Amino acid sequence: MTPLPIRPGVNMARHRRMQRLREEFIAWVLRACAFSAVAGLLLIMIFVFREALPIFTSAETQREATFGGFFTVPNWQPVSDHPKYGIIPILIGTFKIVAVAMVFSVPVAVLAALFASEFASPRLREILKPTIEMLAGIPSVVLGFFALMVMASWIQSVTGSPVRLNALNAGLALSLGVLPTVFTVCEDALRAVPKSYREASLALGASRWQTAWRVTLPAASAGVAAGVLLGLARATGETMIVLMASGNAALGTASVFDSARTLSATIAAELAEVVVGSPHYSVLFFLGALLFLITFVINVAAGLLVDRLRRRLAGA
Amino acid sequence: MVTDVPTIRTRLADAPATDPAATPPQASPPHLVARDFHLFYGSNEALKGVSLEIPARTVTAIIGPSGCGKSTLLRSFNRMNDLIPNVRVTGELRISELNVLARDTDVVDLRRRVGMVFQRPNPFPKSIFENVVFGLRLLGVKDRGELEVRAEDSLRRAALWDEVKDRLDHSAMALSGGQQQRLCIARSMAIEPEVLLMDEPASALDPTATARVEELILELKSRYTIVVVTHNMQQAARVSDRTAFMMQGELVEFGDTRQLFTSPHKKLTEDYITGRFG
């Protein structure tokens, strides 16, 4: 082999030094990008928690809103001569709407994923998957508008509910927003199940459905669980759809035919008009911190669950 | 559809009892038959008119170089090739009286009669017990006692019982490769098939585990008709009564294993077994 030609006049030692500097520079840029994302998250967290802090520290704020009062005051009436900050109705509303959304979206999403991965011809899957995923690309304000104008009337005529905008309407609209998330994660998990499991099952005389239900789905359970919990976190945090479709009355009743209000919608509806630093302002940030904690707990739980399922499947 | 397990067993009992030691294998009626069997992947002809007759309760080895179609032929007998798009077949395959390729043949029923063991051990990510009884559950067996009896029976026959009897509820994924493969054999035996198809069952195993699987094959032939695809000629010589040598989609020679390895009729066979190619 002939040696590589070296251009005359190039100082090799200097060349190498420059190259090393360039490498280090690039590594630093990449590191800065990665850490700026983490820093952003930390800053948001610190800001939200700091703004909620007066509830625990400021005597002036506590005259109007106390931590204990959140759970004992029955009503949410922040704008009045005697403001009331009971968050129980809002928690109930959030739970109701999210529950409706999950009840409708999870079975459909999981079974649709099972169909796409186990039964659809490759060609049909090529159409089906992007179409369902396109649902995720619809801005939530459009879904909310659709729920407000079309679905609400339709649901009212079917159920005979006295209120157009209620938890059922918001939950159903929200289920459309959550469905693609759950579907995509589940479908990926199902398709990642080794072909050898399916072959073993079919060779034992299982039908395609038996194979899908008894072998493929359990083998993908970690991914399916992750998809469901991701959907749950998304449903809990979703704002625009519920703001537009739920009626926004903090009633705190158990019926899905009553209007309801969620944590996220409360913040969105009230934060723009609140006096900065007022008790109401602090309470809204407390709700934000609460929402943050709830989704954080769901995400951590998802991580732990997926980990455990995966270990169990691997035989530890 | 739920098939009664006892009827499967009865059918097995009613099958003509042949003692392979007393009668030469050729004397019993053929259990597996291929007649002028062609298989195409798209326009590529993978099997070019294979004809052979395999007697009941014998071990038949199929050998040949990679890509010769030996696995394809094996997987045709339980129609696993149905899973591959664009596969076309002509000719005839029979298992006893059953026309394998007929349109109205119930594939699910066919696969219950023809068990299969794959190249890589593929236990389900379930407990050892649930792996063994998987096929029984498919047949609708719910009685815990019966499941336990049959699981033990299958595991004993697969020479795995003593190793796993204390941890039947543990995940099958925690077993060693050789144990997993014997578990897969137990799993296919639990539903009392007539035929066991084995697609290079020991190629992913270490020598000790391979020896155990080979011993097992010899023990099992008193109950099942076994067809083993292997790329390992020593293995074919050790375990099989008859050997089929295939090349480029054609059956070159099929006969008594000892005869085929010591005095093959065809020059091609001789070249292959003496290592001149392949």
Short mmCIF file of C-alpha atoms in Angstrom, two decimals, chain A residues 55 60-91 250 261 266 270 274-275 277-287:
data_model
loop_
_atom_site.label_atom_id
_atom_site.label_comp_id
_atom_site.label_asym_id
_atom_site.label_seq_id
_atom_site.Cartn_x
_atom_site.Cartn_y
_atom_site.Cartn_z
CA ILE A 55 -50.27 29.17 50.05
CA GLU A 60 -52.13 37.20 53.63
CA THR A 61 -52.79 34.47 51.07
CA GLN A 62 -53.80 32.04 53.77
CA ARG A 63 -56.58 34.40 54.88
CA GLU A 64 -58.31 33.48 51.58
CA ALA A 65 -56.88 30.11 50.58
CA THR A 66 -55.33 27.38 52.70
CA PHE A 67 -54.03 23.97 51.77
CA GLY A 68 -56.52 22.31 54.12
CA GLY A 69 -59.32 24.42 52.66
CA PHE A 70 -58.73 22.97 49.20
CA PHE A 71 -60.08 19.66 50.40
CA THR A 72 -62.71 20.84 52.88
CA VAL A 73 -64.36 23.77 51.10
CA PRO A 74 -67.10 22.26 48.94
CA ASN A 75 -67.17 24.86 46.16
CA TRP A 76 -64.90 26.47 43.62
CA GLN A 77 -65.92 30.15 43.45
CA PRO A 78 -62.70 32.12 43.08
CA VAL A 79 -64.28 35.33 41.81
CA SER A 80 -66.62 36.61 44.50
CA ASP A 81 -66.60 38.80 47.61
CA HIS A 82 -65.86 35.68 49.63
CA PRO A 83 -63.82 33.54 47.25
CA LYS A 84 -64.02 29.81 47.79
CA TYR A 85 -61.21 27.54 46.67
CA GLY A 86 -62.47 23.99 47.09
CA ILE A 87 -60.68 21.83 44.51
CA ILE A 88 -62.62 18.62 45.14
CA PRO A 89 -65.20 19.41 42.40
CA ILE A 90 -62.33 20.04 39.98
CA LEU A 91 -60.59 16.79 40.91
CA ALA A 250 -67.17 22.87 38.69
CA ARG A 261 -64.32 21.15 34.85
CA THR A 266 -59.38 25.80 35.21
CA GLU A 270 -58.71 31.77 34.82
CA VAL A 274 -56.02 36.94 37.60
CA VAL A 275 -54.06 39.58 39.52
CA GLY A 277 -49.47 37.58 43.21
CA SER A 278 -53.06 37.41 44.45
CA PRO A 279 -54.29 34.36 46.39
CA HIS A 280 -56.23 33.23 43.31
CA TYR A 281 -53.00 33.41 41.30
CA SER A 282 -51.19 31.25 43.83
CA VAL A 283 -54.02 28.74 43.91
CA LEU A 284 -53.94 28.37 40.13
CA PHE A 285 -50.24 27.67 40.31
CA PHE A 286 -50.93 25.17 43.03
CA LEU A 287 -53.30 23.43 40.61
#
